[in-house]
mmCIF file of C-alpha atoms in Angstrom:
data_model
loop_
_atom_site.group_PDB
_atom_site.id
_atom_site.type_symbol
_atom_site.label_atom_id
_atom_site.label_comp_id
_atom_site.label_asym_id
_atom_site.label_seq_id
_atom_site.Cartn_x
_atom_site.Cartn_y
_atom_site.Cartn_z
ATOM 1 C CA ASP A 1 15.246 19.812 3.633
ATOM 2 C CA ILE A 2 12.199 18.657 1.737
ATOM 3 C CA GLN A 3 9.024 19.937 3.382
ATOM 4 C CA MET A 4 5.855 17.861 3.410
ATOM 5 C CA THR A 5 2.500 19.607 3.767
ATOM 6 C CA GLN A 6 -0.724 17.735 4.401
ATOM 7 C CA SER A 7 -4.276 18.927 3.977
ATOM 8 C CA PRO A 8 -6.671 19.117 5.569
ATOM 9 C CA SER A 9 -5.370 18.799 9.113
ATOM 10 C CA LEU A 10 -8.775 17.588 10.304
ATOM 11 C CA LEU A 11 -11.372 15.766 8.262
ATOM 12 C CA SER A 12 -14.862 14.827 9.429
ATOM 13 C CA ALA A 13 -16.487 11.968 7.585
ATOM 14 C CA SER A 14 -19.132 9.304 7.971
ATOM 15 C CA VAL A 15 -18.785 5.549 7.837
ATOM 16 C CA GLY A 16 -18.997 4.498 4.202
ATOM 17 C CA ASP A 17 -17.693 7.815 2.825
ATOM 18 C CA ARG A 18 -14.948 8.008 0.245
ATOM 19 C CA VAL A 19 -12.176 10.013 1.855
ATOM 20 C CA THR A 20 -9.247 11.761 0.203
ATOM 21 C CA LEU A 21 -6.183 13.034 2.044
ATOM 22 C CA ASN A 22 -3.574 15.218 0.393
ATOM 23 C CA CYS A 23 0.176 15.539 0.741
ATOM 24 C CA LYS A 24 2.418 17.997 -1.078
ATOM 25 C CA ALA A 25 6.203 17.910 -1.240
ATOM 26 C CA SER A 26 8.297 21.052 -1.574
ATOM 27 C CA GLN A 27 10.239 19.455 -4.426
ATOM 28 C CA ASN A 28 10.058 16.455 -6.703
ATOM 29 C CA ILE A 29 10.328 13.249 -4.665
ATOM 30 C CA TYR A 30 9.517 10.950 -7.597
ATOM 31 C CA GLN A 31 7.968 7.769 -6.168
ATOM 32 C CA HIS A 32 9.525 7.966 -2.696
ATOM 33 C CA LEU A 33 6.362 8.534 -0.734
ATOM 34 C CA ALA A 34 4.759 6.496 2.048
ATOM 35 C CA TRP A 35 1.548 6.805 4.040
ATOM 36 C CA TYR A 36 1.121 5.741 7.648
ATOM 37 C CA GLN A 37 -1.811 5.312 9.991
ATOM 38 C CA ARG A 38 -1.391 6.378 13.593
ATOM 39 C CA LYS A 39 -3.729 5.483 16.434
ATOM 40 C CA LEU A 40 -3.428 6.882 19.932
ATOM 41 C CA GLY A 41 -0.669 5.183 21.891
ATOM 42 C CA GLU A 42 0.449 3.028 18.987
ATOM 43 C CA ALA A 43 3.414 3.118 16.654
ATOM 44 C CA PRO A 44 2.768 4.297 13.117
ATOM 45 C CA LYS A 45 1.664 1.544 10.751
ATOM 46 C CA LEU A 46 2.738 1.580 7.121
ATOM 47 C CA LEU A 47 -0.175 1.558 4.700
ATOM 48 C CA ILE A 48 1.302 2.530 1.350
ATOM 49 C CA TYR A 49 4.855 2.789 0.026
ATOM 50 C CA ASN A 50 6.290 3.930 -3.304
ATOM 51 C CA VAL A 51 3.178 6.117 -3.748
ATOM 52 C CA ASN A 52 0.744 3.317 -4.547
ATOM 53 C CA SER A 53 2.047 -0.036 -3.282
ATOM 54 C CA LEU A 54 -0.197 -1.513 -0.626
ATOM 55 C CA GLN A 55 1.676 -2.918 2.363
ATOM 56 C CA THR A 56 0.952 -6.584 3.097
ATOM 57 C CA GLY A 57 -2.134 -7.029 5.233
ATOM 58 C CA ILE A 58 -3.578 -3.590 4.582
ATOM 59 C CA PRO A 59 -7.188 -3.594 3.324
ATOM 60 C CA SER A 60 -7.693 -2.800 -0.342
ATOM 61 C CA ARG A 61 -9.962 0.143 0.507
ATOM 62 C CA PHE A 62 -6.727 2.084 1.017
ATOM 63 C CA SER A 63 -5.010 3.347 -2.105
ATOM 64 C CA GLY A 64 -2.393 5.905 -2.995
ATOM 65 C CA SER A 65 -1.753 7.993 -6.069
ATOM 66 C CA GLY A 66 0.238 10.928 -7.337
ATOM 67 C CA SER A 67 3.697 11.738 -8.600
ATOM 68 C CA GLY A 68 6.374 14.366 -8.315
ATOM 69 C CA THR A 69 5.111 16.696 -5.628
ATOM 70 C CA ASP A 70 1.403 15.966 -5.190
ATOM 71 C CA PHE A 71 0.072 12.818 -3.613
ATOM 72 C CA THR A 72 -3.209 11.436 -2.368
ATOM 73 C CA LEU A 73 -4.334 8.724 0.019
ATOM 74 C CA THR A 74 -7.866 7.504 -0.632
ATOM 75 C CA ILE A 75 -10.056 5.375 1.587
ATOM 76 C CA SER A 76 -12.804 4.088 -0.669
ATOM 77 C CA SER A 77 -15.336 3.323 2.069
ATOM 78 C CA LEU A 78 -14.502 4.607 5.517
ATOM 79 C CA GLN A 79 -14.765 2.051 8.309
ATOM 80 C CA PRO A 80 -14.974 2.811 12.042
ATOM 81 C CA GLU A 81 -11.525 1.325 12.607
ATOM 82 C CA ASP A 82 -10.060 3.828 10.134
ATOM 83 C CA LEU A 83 -10.541 6.739 12.517
ATOM 84 C CA ALA A 84 -6.955 7.743 13.172
ATOM 85 C CA THR A 85 -4.289 10.207 12.134
ATOM 86 C CA TYR A 86 -2.602 9.681 8.772
ATOM 87 C CA PHE A 87 0.733 11.116 7.766
ATOM 88 C CA CYS A 88 2.862 11.041 4.681
ATOM 89 C CA GLN A 89 6.621 10.603 4.550
ATOM 90 C CA GLN A 90 9.163 11.247 1.829
ATOM 91 C CA TYR A 91 12.278 9.109 1.636
ATOM 92 C CA PHE A 92 13.864 10.565 -1.482
ATOM 93 C CA SER A 93 16.325 12.602 0.559
ATOM 94 C CA GLY A 94 16.537 11.580 4.192
ATOM 95 C CA TRP A 95 13.104 11.320 5.678
ATOM 96 C CA THR A 96 10.632 14.102 6.353
ATOM 97 C CA PHE A 97 7.071 13.834 7.466
ATOM 98 C CA GLY A 98 3.831 15.681 6.945
ATOM 99 C CA GLY A 99 2.001 17.152 9.885
ATOM 100 C CA GLY A 100 -0.823 14.643 9.642
ATOM 101 C CA THR A 101 -4.532 14.542 8.892
ATOM 102 C CA THR A 102 -6.854 13.419 11.658
ATOM 103 C CA LEU A 103 -9.980 11.594 10.591
ATOM 104 C CA GLU A 104 -12.971 11.979 12.876
ATOM 105 C CA LEU A 105 -16.568 10.886 12.713
ATOM 106 C CA LYS A 106 -18.985 13.460 11.410
ATOM 107 C CA GLN B 1 6.537 -11.742 12.725
ATOM 108 C CA VAL B 2 8.652 -8.625 12.652
ATOM 109 C CA GLN B 3 9.126 -7.073 16.074
ATOM 110 C CA LEU B 4 11.131 -4.094 17.250
ATOM 111 C CA GLN B 5 11.326 -3.939 21.028
ATOM 112 C CA GLN B 6 12.580 -0.673 22.483
ATOM 113 C CA SER B 7 14.032 0.001 25.906
ATOM 114 C CA GLY B 8 12.035 1.684 28.613
ATOM 115 C CA ALA B 9 11.509 5.310 29.440
ATOM 116 C CA GLU B 10 14.487 7.345 30.570
ATOM 117 C CA LEU B 11 14.715 10.275 32.954
ATOM 118 C CA ALA B 12 18.026 12.065 32.547
ATOM 119 C CA LYS B 13 19.682 15.184 33.854
ATOM 120 C CA PRO B 14 20.833 18.015 31.613
ATOM 121 C CA GLY B 15 24.355 17.449 30.378
ATOM 122 C CA SER B 16 24.196 13.684 30.720
ATOM 123 C CA SER B 17 23.832 10.974 28.077
ATOM 124 C CA VAL B 18 21.363 8.178 27.489
ATOM 125 C CA LYS B 19 21.598 5.081 25.335
ATOM 126 C CA ILE B 20 18.375 3.568 24.127
ATOM 127 C CA SER B 21 18.022 0.222 22.428
ATOM 128 C CA CYS B 22 15.937 -1.373 19.715
ATOM 129 C CA THR B 23 15.978 -5.169 19.590
ATOM 130 C CA ALA B 24 14.832 -6.709 16.333
ATOM 131 C CA SER B 25 13.336 -10.125 15.743
ATOM 132 C CA GLY B 26 11.390 -11.967 13.071
ATOM 133 C CA TYR B 27 13.670 -11.090 10.160
ATOM 134 C CA THR B 28 17.308 -11.068 9.104
ATOM 135 C CA PHE B 29 18.722 -8.179 11.102
ATOM 136 C CA THR B 30 21.468 -7.330 8.647
ATOM 137 C CA SER B 31 19.126 -7.096 5.654
ATOM 138 C CA TYR B 32 17.413 -3.831 6.575
ATOM 139 C CA SER B 33 18.622 -0.484 7.810
ATOM 140 C CA ILE B 34 17.438 0.788 11.173
ATOM 141 C CA SER B 35 16.346 4.398 11.267
ATOM 142 C CA TRP B 36 15.685 6.584 14.267
ATOM 143 C CA ILE B 37 13.016 9.241 14.551
ATOM 144 C CA LYS B 38 12.340 11.885 17.197
ATOM 145 C CA GLU B 39 8.827 13.038 17.999
ATOM 146 C CA THR B 40 7.851 16.119 19.981
ATOM 147 C CA PRO B 41 4.566 17.995 20.202
ATOM 148 C CA GLY B 42 6.195 21.101 18.819
ATOM 149 C CA GLN B 43 8.354 19.775 16.005
ATOM 150 C CA GLY B 44 6.424 16.632 15.104
ATOM 151 C CA LEU B 45 8.431 13.793 13.589
ATOM 152 C CA GLU B 46 12.089 14.408 12.818
ATOM 153 C CA TYR B 47 14.465 12.015 11.137
ATOM 154 C CA ILE B 48 17.675 11.449 13.065
ATOM 155 C CA GLY B 49 19.473 9.033 10.759
ATOM 156 C CA TYR B 50 20.035 5.418 9.967
ATOM 157 C CA ILE B 51 22.502 2.619 10.428
ATOM 158 C CA ASN B 52 23.203 -0.323 8.174
ATOM 159 C CA PRO B 53 23.434 -3.256 10.586
ATOM 160 C CA GLY B 54 25.453 -5.286 8.127
ATOM 161 C CA SER B 55 28.234 -2.792 7.564
ATOM 162 C CA GLY B 56 27.781 -0.500 10.544
ATOM 163 C CA GLY B 57 27.652 2.415 8.156
ATOM 164 C CA THR B 58 25.660 5.414 9.314
ATOM 165 C CA ASN B 59 24.022 8.495 7.875
ATOM 166 C CA TYR B 60 22.814 11.377 10.021
ATOM 167 C CA ASN B 61 20.474 14.278 9.552
ATOM 168 C CA GLU B 62 22.756 17.318 9.842
ATOM 169 C CA LYS B 63 20.649 18.567 12.735
ATOM 170 C CA PHE B 64 21.547 15.533 14.862
ATOM 171 C CA LYS B 65 25.239 15.221 14.079
ATOM 172 C CA GLY B 66 27.081 15.380 17.357
ATOM 173 C CA LYS B 67 23.883 14.740 19.284
ATOM 174 C CA ALA B 68 23.065 11.157 18.292
ATOM 175 C CA ALA B 69 25.398 8.215 17.774
ATOM 176 C CA LEU B 70 24.049 5.046 16.189
ATOM 177 C CA THR B 71 25.546 1.628 16.726
ATOM 178 C CA VAL B 72 24.500 -2.013 16.459
ATOM 179 C CA ASP B 73 25.326 -5.314 18.091
ATOM 180 C CA LYS B 74 24.715 -7.993 15.505
ATOM 181 C CA SER B 75 25.051 -10.792 18.027
ATOM 182 C CA SER B 76 21.973 -9.563 19.886
ATOM 183 C CA THR B 77 20.239 -8.045 16.840
ATOM 184 C CA THR B 78 20.051 -4.777 18.697
ATOM 185 C CA ALA B 79 20.481 -1.236 17.481
ATOM 186 C CA PHE B 80 21.433 1.528 19.859
ATOM 187 C CA MET B 81 21.183 5.275 19.845
ATOM 188 C CA GLN B 82 23.215 7.323 22.286
ATOM 189 C CA LEU B 83 22.112 10.891 22.879
ATOM 190 C CA SER B 84 24.733 13.120 24.446
ATOM 191 C CA SER B 85 24.917 16.503 26.161
ATOM 192 C CA LEU B 86 21.228 16.334 26.869
ATOM 193 C CA THR B 87 19.098 19.459 27.167
ATOM 194 C CA PRO B 88 15.369 19.803 27.798
ATOM 195 C CA ASP B 89 14.942 20.121 24.009
ATOM 196 C CA ASP B 90 15.973 16.468 23.748
ATOM 197 C CA SER B 91 12.887 15.421 25.702
ATOM 198 C CA ALA B 92 10.880 13.420 23.199
ATOM 199 C CA VAL B 93 9.676 10.025 22.151
ATOM 200 C CA TYR B 94 12.287 8.258 20.071
ATOM 201 C CA TYR B 95 11.322 5.563 17.592
ATOM 202 C CA CYS B 96 13.395 3.037 15.740
ATOM 203 C CA ALA B 97 12.120 1.780 12.411
ATOM 204 C CA ARG B 98 13.073 -0.993 10.045
ATOM 205 C CA SER B 99 13.469 0.880 6.780
ATOM 206 C CA VAL B 100 10.112 2.548 6.071
ATOM 207 C CA SER B 101 8.099 -0.543 6.796
ATOM 208 C CA PHE B 102 7.924 -1.132 10.517
ATOM 209 C CA TRP B 103 8.282 1.075 13.569
ATOM 210 C CA GLY B 104 9.004 0.229 17.180
ATOM 211 C CA PRO B 105 6.724 1.389 19.998
ATOM 212 C CA GLY B 106 8.924 4.299 21.001
ATOM 213 C CA THR B 107 11.035 5.243 24.016
ATOM 214 C CA MET B 108 10.240 8.364 25.994
ATOM 215 C CA VAL B 109 13.225 10.397 27.113
ATOM 216 C CA THR B 110 12.681 13.168 29.633
ATOM 217 C CA VAL B 111 15.489 15.580 30.388
ATOM 218 C CA SER B 112 14.983 17.438 33.633
ATOM 219 C CA SER B 113 16.991 18.542 36.602
#
């Protein structure tokens, strides 16, 4: 199975900060990488697919980058509604998920 | 808009089976696969497998072969997952998802005597 490792697991930031979340795959997954936002009690919401394609309706402050095994989700200017847990998912071979990064207010 | 409505929470006894449902609306049901995901505090999110509603074809994570059985009813645009020979380790929240793009709200399954 392809393992997905996210870092950090907890990130403290202030409103307006540029925030970077990392995701590393245990092998090359090419462009088959998605990012989700998860709020308490809600289903995961797709933000980014195919590494850098913004899902319809998602604010442009979210962006994705990377290739192969190393990927990044960036929030250009953190908003209060962005406080949530974010996880990455590979869909190159089955699906596997990272453990998540929780964003909290500093 | 796309909606995936899942059946309600289940309380089941060890050794029994449960069948949970995922009813889709707002899109052409046969155009997207339906995947199922298990979530537990200990193991996090685990992929169970997917079904192609058009063909009925399935693909399972090796770990869940023999545990989960995926089916669909095209007439009601509903996907089903049957979990058999339940043990406490099957206690989890189970999600259906339309490809990678949209997830249902989840169904909690509790296995307890």
